[in-house]
Short mmCIF file of C-alpha atoms in Angstrom, two decimals:
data_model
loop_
_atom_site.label_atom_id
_atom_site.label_comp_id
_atom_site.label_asym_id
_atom_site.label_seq_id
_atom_site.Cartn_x
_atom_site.Cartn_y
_atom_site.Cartn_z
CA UNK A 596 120.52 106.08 128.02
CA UNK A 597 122.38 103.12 126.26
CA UNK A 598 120.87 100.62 124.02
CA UNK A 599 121.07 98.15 126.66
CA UNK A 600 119.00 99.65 129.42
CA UNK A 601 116.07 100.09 127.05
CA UNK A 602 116.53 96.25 126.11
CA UNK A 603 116.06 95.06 129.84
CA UNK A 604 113.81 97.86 130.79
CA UNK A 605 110.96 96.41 127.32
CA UNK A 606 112.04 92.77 127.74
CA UNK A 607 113.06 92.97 124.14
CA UNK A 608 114.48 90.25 121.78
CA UNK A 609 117.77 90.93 120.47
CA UNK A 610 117.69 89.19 117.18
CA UNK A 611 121.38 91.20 115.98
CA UNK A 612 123.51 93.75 116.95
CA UNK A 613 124.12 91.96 120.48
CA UNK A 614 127.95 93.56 120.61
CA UNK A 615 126.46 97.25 119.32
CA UNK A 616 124.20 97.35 122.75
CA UNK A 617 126.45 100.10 124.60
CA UNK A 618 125.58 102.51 122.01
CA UNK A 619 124.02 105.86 123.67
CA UNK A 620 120.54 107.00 122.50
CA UNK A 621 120.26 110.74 121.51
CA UNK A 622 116.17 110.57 120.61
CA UNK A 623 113.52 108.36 119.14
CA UNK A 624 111.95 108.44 115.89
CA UNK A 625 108.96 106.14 114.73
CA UNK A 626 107.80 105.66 111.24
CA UNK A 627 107.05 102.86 108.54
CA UNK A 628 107.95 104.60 105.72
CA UNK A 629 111.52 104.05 104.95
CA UNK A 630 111.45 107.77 102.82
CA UNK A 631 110.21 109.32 105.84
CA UNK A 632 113.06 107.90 108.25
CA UNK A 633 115.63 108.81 105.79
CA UNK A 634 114.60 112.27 105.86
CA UNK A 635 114.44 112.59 109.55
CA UNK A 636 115.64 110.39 111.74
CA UNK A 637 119.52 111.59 113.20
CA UNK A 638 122.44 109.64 113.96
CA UNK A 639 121.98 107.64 117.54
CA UNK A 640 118.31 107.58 117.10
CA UNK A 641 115.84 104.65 118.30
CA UNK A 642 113.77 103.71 115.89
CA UNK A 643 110.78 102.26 116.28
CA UNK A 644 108.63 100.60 113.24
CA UNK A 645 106.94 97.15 112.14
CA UNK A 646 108.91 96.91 109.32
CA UNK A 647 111.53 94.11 109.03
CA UNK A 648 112.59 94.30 105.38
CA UNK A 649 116.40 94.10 104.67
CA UNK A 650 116.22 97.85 103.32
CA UNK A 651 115.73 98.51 107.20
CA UNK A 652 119.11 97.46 108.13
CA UNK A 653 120.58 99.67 105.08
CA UNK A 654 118.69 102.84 106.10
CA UNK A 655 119.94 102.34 110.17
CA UNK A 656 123.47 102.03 108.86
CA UNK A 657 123.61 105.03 106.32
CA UNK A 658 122.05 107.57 109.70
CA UNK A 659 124.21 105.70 112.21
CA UNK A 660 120.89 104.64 114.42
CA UNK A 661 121.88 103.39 117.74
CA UNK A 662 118.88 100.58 117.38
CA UNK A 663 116.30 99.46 115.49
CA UNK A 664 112.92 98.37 117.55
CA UNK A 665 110.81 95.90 115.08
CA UNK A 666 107.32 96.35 116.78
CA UNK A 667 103.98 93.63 116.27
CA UNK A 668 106.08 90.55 116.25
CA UNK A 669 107.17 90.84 112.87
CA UNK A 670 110.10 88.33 112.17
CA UNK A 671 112.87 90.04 110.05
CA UNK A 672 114.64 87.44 107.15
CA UNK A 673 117.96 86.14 107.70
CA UNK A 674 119.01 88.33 105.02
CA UNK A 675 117.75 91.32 107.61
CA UNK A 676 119.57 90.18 110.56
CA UNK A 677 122.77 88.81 108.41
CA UNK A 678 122.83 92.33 107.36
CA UNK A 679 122.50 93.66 111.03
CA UNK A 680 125.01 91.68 112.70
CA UNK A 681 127.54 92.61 109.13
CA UNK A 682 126.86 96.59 110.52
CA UNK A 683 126.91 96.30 113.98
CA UNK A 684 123.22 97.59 113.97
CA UNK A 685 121.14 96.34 117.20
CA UNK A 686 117.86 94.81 116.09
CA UNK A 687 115.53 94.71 119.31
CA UNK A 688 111.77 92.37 118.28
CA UNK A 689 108.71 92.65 120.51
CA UNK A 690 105.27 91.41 119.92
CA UNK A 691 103.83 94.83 120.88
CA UNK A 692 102.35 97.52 118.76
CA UNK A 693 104.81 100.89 117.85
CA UNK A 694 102.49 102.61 120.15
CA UNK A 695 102.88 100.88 123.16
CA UNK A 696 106.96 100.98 122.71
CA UNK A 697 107.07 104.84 121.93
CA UNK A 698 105.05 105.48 125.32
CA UNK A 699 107.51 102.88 127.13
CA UNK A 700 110.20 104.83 125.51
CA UNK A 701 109.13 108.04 126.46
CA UNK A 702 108.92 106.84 129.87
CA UNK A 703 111.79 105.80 130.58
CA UNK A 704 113.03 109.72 129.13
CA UNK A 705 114.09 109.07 125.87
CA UNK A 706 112.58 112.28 123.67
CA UNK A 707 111.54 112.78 119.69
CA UNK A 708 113.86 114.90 117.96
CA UNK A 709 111.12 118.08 117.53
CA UNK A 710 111.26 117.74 121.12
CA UNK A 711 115.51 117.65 121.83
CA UNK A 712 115.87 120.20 119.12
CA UNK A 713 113.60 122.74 121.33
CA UNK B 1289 85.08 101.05 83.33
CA UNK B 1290 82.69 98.32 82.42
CA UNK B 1291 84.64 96.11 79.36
CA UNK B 1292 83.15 97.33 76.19
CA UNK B 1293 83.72 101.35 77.37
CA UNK B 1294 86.91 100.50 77.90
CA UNK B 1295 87.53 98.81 74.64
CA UNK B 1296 85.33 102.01 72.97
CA UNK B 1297 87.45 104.13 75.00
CA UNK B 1298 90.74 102.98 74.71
CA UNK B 1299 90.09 102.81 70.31
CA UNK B 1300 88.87 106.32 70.49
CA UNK B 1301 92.02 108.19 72.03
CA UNK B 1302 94.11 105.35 69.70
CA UNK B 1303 95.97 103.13 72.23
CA UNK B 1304 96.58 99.77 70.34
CA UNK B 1305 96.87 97.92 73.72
CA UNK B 1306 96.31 98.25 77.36
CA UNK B 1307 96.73 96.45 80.32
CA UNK B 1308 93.99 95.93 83.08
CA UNK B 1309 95.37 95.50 86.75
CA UNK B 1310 92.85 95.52 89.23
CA UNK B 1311 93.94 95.28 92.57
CA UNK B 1312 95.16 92.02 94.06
CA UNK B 1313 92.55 90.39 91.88
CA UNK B 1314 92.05 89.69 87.46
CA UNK B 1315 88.73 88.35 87.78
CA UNK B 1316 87.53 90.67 85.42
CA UNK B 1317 90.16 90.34 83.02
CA UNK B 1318 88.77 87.78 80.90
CA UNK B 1319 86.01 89.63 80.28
CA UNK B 1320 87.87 92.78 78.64
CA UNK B 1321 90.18 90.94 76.78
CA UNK B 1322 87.09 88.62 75.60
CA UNK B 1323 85.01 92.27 74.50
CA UNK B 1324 88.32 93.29 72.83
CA UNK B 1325 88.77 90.61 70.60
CA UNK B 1326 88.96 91.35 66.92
CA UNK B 1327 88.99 95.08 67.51
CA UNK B 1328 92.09 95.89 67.17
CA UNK B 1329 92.93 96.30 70.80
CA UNK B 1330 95.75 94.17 72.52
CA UNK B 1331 94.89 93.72 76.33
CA UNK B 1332 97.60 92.12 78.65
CA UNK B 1333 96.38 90.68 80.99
CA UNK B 1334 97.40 91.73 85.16
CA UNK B 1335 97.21 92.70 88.74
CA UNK B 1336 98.04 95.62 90.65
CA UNK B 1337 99.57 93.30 93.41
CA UNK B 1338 100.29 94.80 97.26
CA UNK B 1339 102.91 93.81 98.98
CA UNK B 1340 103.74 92.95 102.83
CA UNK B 1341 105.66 96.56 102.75
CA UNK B 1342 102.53 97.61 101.42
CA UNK B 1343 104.14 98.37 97.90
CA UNK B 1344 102.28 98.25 94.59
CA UNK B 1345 103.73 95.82 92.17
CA UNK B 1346 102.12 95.50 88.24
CA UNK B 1347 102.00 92.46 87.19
CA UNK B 1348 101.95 91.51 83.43
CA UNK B 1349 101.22 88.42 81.60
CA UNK B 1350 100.34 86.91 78.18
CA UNK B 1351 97.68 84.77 79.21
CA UNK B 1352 94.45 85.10 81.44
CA UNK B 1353 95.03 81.78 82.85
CA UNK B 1354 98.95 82.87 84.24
CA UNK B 1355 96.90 86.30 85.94
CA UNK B 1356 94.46 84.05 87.62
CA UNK B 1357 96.86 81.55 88.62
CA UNK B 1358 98.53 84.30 89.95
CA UNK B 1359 95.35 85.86 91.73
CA UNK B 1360 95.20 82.65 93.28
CA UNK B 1361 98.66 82.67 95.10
CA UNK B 1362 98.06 86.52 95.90
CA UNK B 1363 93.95 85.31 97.83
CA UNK B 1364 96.35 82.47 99.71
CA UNK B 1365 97.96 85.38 100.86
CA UNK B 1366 95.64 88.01 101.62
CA UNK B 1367 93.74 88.30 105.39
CA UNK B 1368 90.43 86.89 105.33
CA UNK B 1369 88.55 89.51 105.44
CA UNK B 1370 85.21 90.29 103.55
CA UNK B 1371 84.93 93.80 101.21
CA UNK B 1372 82.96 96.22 103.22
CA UNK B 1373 81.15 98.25 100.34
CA UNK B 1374 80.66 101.22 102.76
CA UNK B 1375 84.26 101.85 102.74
CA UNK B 1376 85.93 100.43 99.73
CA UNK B 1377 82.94 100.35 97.16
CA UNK B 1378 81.42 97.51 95.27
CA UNK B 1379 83.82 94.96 93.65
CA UNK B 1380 81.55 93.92 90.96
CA UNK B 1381 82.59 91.11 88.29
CA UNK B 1382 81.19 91.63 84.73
CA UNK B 1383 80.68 89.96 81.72
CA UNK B 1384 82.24 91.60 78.38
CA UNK B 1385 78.72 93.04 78.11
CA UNK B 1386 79.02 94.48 81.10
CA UNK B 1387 76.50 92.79 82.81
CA UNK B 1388 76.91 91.64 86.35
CA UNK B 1389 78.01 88.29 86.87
CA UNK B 1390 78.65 88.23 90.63
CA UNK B 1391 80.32 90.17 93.49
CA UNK B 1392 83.47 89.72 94.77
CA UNK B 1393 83.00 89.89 98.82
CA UNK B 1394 87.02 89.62 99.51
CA UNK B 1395 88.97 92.05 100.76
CA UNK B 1396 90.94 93.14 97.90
CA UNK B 1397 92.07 96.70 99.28
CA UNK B 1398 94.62 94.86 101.47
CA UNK B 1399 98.26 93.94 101.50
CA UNK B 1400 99.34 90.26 100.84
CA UNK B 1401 101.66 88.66 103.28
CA UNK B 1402 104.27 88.86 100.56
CA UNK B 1403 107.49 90.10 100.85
CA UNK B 1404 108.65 92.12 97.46
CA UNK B 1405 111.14 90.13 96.83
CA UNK B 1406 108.29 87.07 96.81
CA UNK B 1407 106.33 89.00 94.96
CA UNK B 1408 108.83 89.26 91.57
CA UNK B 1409 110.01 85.99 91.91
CA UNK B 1410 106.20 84.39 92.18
CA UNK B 1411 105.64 86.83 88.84
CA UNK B 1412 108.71 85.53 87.31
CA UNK B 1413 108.51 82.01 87.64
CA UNK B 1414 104.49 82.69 86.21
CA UNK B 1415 106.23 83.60 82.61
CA UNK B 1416 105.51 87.17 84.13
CA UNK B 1417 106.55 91.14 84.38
CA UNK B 1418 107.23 92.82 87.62
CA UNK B 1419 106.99 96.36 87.38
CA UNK B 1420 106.98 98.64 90.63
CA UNK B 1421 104.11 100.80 90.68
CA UNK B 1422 103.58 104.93 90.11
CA UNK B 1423 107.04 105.46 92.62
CA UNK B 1424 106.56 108.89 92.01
CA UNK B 1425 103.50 108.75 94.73
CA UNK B 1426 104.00 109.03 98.24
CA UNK B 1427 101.65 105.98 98.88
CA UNK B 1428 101.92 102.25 98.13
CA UNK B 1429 105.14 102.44 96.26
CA UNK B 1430 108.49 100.66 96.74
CA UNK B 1431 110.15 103.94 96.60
CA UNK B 1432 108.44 105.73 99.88
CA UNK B 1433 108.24 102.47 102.02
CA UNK B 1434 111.35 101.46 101.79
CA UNK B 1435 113.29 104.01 100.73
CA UNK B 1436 115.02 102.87 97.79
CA UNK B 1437 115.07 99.96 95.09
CA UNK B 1438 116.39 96.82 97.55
CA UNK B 1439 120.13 96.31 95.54
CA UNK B 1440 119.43 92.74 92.90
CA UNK B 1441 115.84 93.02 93.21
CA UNK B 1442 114.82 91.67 89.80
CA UNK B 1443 112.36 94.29 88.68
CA UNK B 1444 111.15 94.66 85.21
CA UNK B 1445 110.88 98.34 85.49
CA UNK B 1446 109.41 101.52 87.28
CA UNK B 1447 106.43 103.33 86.39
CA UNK B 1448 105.72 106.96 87.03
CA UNK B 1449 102.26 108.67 86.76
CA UNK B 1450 101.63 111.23 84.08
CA UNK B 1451 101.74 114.16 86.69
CA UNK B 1452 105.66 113.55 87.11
CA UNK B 1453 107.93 114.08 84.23
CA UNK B 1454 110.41 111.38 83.51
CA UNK B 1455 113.03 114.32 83.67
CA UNK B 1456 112.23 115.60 86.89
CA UNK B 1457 111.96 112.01 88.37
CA UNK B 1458 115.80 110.96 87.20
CA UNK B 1459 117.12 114.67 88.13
CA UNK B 1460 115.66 114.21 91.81
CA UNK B 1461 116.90 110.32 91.56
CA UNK B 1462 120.01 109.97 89.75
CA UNK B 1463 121.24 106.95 91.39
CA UNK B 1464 118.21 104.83 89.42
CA UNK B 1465 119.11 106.06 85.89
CA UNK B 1466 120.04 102.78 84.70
CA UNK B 1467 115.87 101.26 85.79
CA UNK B 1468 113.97 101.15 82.46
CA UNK B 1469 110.79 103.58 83.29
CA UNK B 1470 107.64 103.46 82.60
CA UNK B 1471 104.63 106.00 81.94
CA UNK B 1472 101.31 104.61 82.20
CA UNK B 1473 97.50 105.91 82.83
CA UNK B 1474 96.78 104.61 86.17
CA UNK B 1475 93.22 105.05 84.55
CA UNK B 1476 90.56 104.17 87.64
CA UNK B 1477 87.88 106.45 85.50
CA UNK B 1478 87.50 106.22 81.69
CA UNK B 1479 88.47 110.02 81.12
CA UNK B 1480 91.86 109.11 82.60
CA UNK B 1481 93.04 106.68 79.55
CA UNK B 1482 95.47 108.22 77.34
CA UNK B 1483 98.24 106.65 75.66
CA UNK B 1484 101.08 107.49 77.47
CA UNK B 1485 103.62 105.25 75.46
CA UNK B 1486 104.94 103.54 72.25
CA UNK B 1487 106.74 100.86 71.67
CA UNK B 1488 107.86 98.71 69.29
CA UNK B 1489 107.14 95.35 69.41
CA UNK B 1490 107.60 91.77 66.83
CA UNK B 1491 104.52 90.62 68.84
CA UNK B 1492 102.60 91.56 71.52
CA UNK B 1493 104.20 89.35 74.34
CA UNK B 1494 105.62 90.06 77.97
CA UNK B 1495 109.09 88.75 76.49
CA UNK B 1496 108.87 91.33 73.53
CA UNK B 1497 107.68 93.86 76.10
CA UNK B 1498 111.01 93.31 78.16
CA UNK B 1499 113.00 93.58 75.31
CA UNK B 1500 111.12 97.22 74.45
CA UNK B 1501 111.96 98.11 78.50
CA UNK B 1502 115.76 97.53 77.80
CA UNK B 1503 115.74 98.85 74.08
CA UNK B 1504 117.30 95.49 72.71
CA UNK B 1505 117.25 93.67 69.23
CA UNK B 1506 115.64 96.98 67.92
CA UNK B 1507 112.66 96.81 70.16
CA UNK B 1508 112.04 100.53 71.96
CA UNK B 1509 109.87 102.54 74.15
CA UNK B 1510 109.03 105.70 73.82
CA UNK B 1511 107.37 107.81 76.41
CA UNK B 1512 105.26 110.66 75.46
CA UNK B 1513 104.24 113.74 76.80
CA UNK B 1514 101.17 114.77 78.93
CA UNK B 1515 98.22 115.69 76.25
#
C-alpha cells in the first residue's frame, strides 16, 4: 500500500512530504519514545506517534520511514516540517489518538513488523 | 527531606553545597536555603522542570527569586489539574523548621507545554543552567524520548545517576563525548545524598559553575566514584 492511499483512506493532513506520497509501506510501528523507534522501526515503515519534535524528522530520515503519522492534533514547528519537506519525509497530522490510527491502519492491511517477520 | 535534615544530612556525609529541584515547582526552596544559612552549606537554588517531550530538565540558579520566577512560567504552562494525594502523595510546603506551611494542590507530576528547546532558552534568559536530567534512565530523559541531543540545543550539561558509570555511558555513546557530564544524587530520600562531585569554584555562582562544566580559567569538576 502507498503512502497515498492511507492519506485518503484517514482523511489525513499532509503538513510535508507532499512529493514523497508514492512511497510503498512495508509495516507499521507506533511509539513515543524516539530510543525505542530507533531500535525498531525498519526502512518503509509507518509510524505512528504524538510526537512532533524536529528530532522526529531526523530519526524518519536515518531508517528511511515511508511516513510519519503525528496523532492528537499535535502541530509540529516549522523547524519540523522545514526539515521534512528538506528529506522528502511525508508528515501526515490528525486530531485522533495513536490508537484509533493503528486500528485504521491495521484495517486497511498494513501489519507490525513482529507480525511481517512471522 | 524536611529542610533542617537535609542541611544535617548533607554536613554529615560532607557535601559543601547542594541543589534542591523539586519537580516543576521551588516553593520549598527558600526554606532550605533559609535553614542552611551560616552552616556552611551552599544551596542553589532549582527545578526539576518536564518538558512537552516529557524530558527532565535541571534547572539552576543563584537566587530564589530567578527559581520562582521561573516556577511561575513553568504553572502558566502546566494543565490545570489539582494533585491527587492518592496517587502522587502529599506536596507539602515547609518552613526551614520543617513545619507545615501549606499544601500545594497543583498538579506538579505533569509535563509543561514546553518544548525543550523553550525550556533552555526560558532558563537562559533567567541568568540560569540547563542541565538534561539522569539520561542514563529510560524515563523522562532527553536521551530516550527523543533519541538523541537535538544538534545546537544549548544545554549546560548531562547528568547521569550514580548507578551508571561515566565510562560506560561515553563507551555506549561516543558521539556525545564533547557534553560536559554530570553525576549527581537524585536524592528523593535522605539516605540517598552523597557527594557525588567536586569542583572548583572562585564563588559559588551558576556562571562559576559553567565555567567548572567546561574546565575553563582553572575552574574543574571532578566526578567521583560510587561510595
Amino acid at each position: 500500500m502507498r503512502v497515498q492511499e492511507v492519506v485518503s483512506a484517514l482523511g489525513l493532513h499532509v503538513a510535508a512530504g507532499a512529493g514523497a506520497l508514492d512511497r510503498e509501506i512495508t509495516a507499521g510501528y507506533t511509539s513515543d519514545l524516539l530510543s525505542c523507534v530507533m531500535a525498531k522501526a525498519r526502512a518503509g515503515n509507518i509510524w505512528v506517534t504524538l510526537q512532533a519534535h524536529p528530532n522526529v524528522v531526523a530519526v524518519a530520515s536515518l531508517l528511511n520511514l515511508a511516513a510519519v503519522v503525528i496523532t492528537e492534533g499535535m502541530a509540529p514547528s516549522e523547524e519540523t516540517i522545514a526539515r521534512a519537506e528538506e528529506h522528502g519525509i511525508p508528515l501526515l497530522l490528525s486530531p485522533k489518538d495513536s490508537f484509533t490510527i493503528v486500528g485504521r491502519l491495521a484495517a486497511l492491511g498494513i501489519r507490525g513488523n513482529d507480525e511481517s517477520a512471522a | 527531606m524536611i529542610p533542617p535534615l537535609i542541611v544535617e544530612r548533607a554536613l554529615a556525609v560532607g557535601l559543601g553545597a547542594i541543589a534542591v529541584t523539586d519537580h516543576n515547582t521551588a516553593e520549598n526552596v527558600p526554606a532550605v536555603m533559609r535553614a542552611a544559612q551560616g552552616r556552611g552549606l551552599h544551596v542553589w537554588p532549582g527545578i526539576e522542570a518536564q518538558t512537552r517531550e516529557e524530558a527532565h530538565i535541571l534547572c539552576l540558579f543563584d537566587t530564589a527569586e530567578q527559581a520562582l520566577a521561573w516556577q511561575e512560567v513553568l504553572y502558566g504552562h502546566l494543565p490545570p489539574l489539582k494533585n491527587d494525594e492518592a496517587l502522587w502523595g502529599m506536596q507539602l510546603v515547609v518552613d526551614e523548621e520543617g513545619d507545615y506551611v501549606r499544601t500545594n494542590d497543583r498538579l506538579l507530576q505533569a509535563a509543561t507545554s514546553l518544548t525543550v528547546e523553550e525550556m533552555v532558552e526560558g532558563v537562559h534568559t533567567l541568568g540560569g543552567l540547563a542541565i538534561a536530567a539522569h539520561v542514563d534512565r529510560s524515563a523522562f530523559s532527553l536521551l530516550a524520548n527523543l533519541g538523541f541531543i537535538p544538534p545546537g540545543l544549548a544545554l549546560d550539561a548531562l547528568e547521569l545517576t550514580p548507578r551508571t558509570p561515566p565510562a560506560r555511558f561515553w563507551a555506549q555513546h561516543p558521539d556525545l563525548a564533547l557534553w560536559p557530564v554530570i553525576v549527581s544524587s537524585d536524592a528523593h530520600r535522605l539516605a540517598d545524598l552523597h557527594p557525588r562531585m567536586r569542583v572548583r569554584l572562585e564563588a559559588p555562582t551558576v556562571a562559576e559553575l559553567k565555567k567548572a562544566f567546561r574546565g575553563e580559567g582553572g575552574r574543574s569538576l571532578d566526578l567521583l566514584l560510587a561510595p
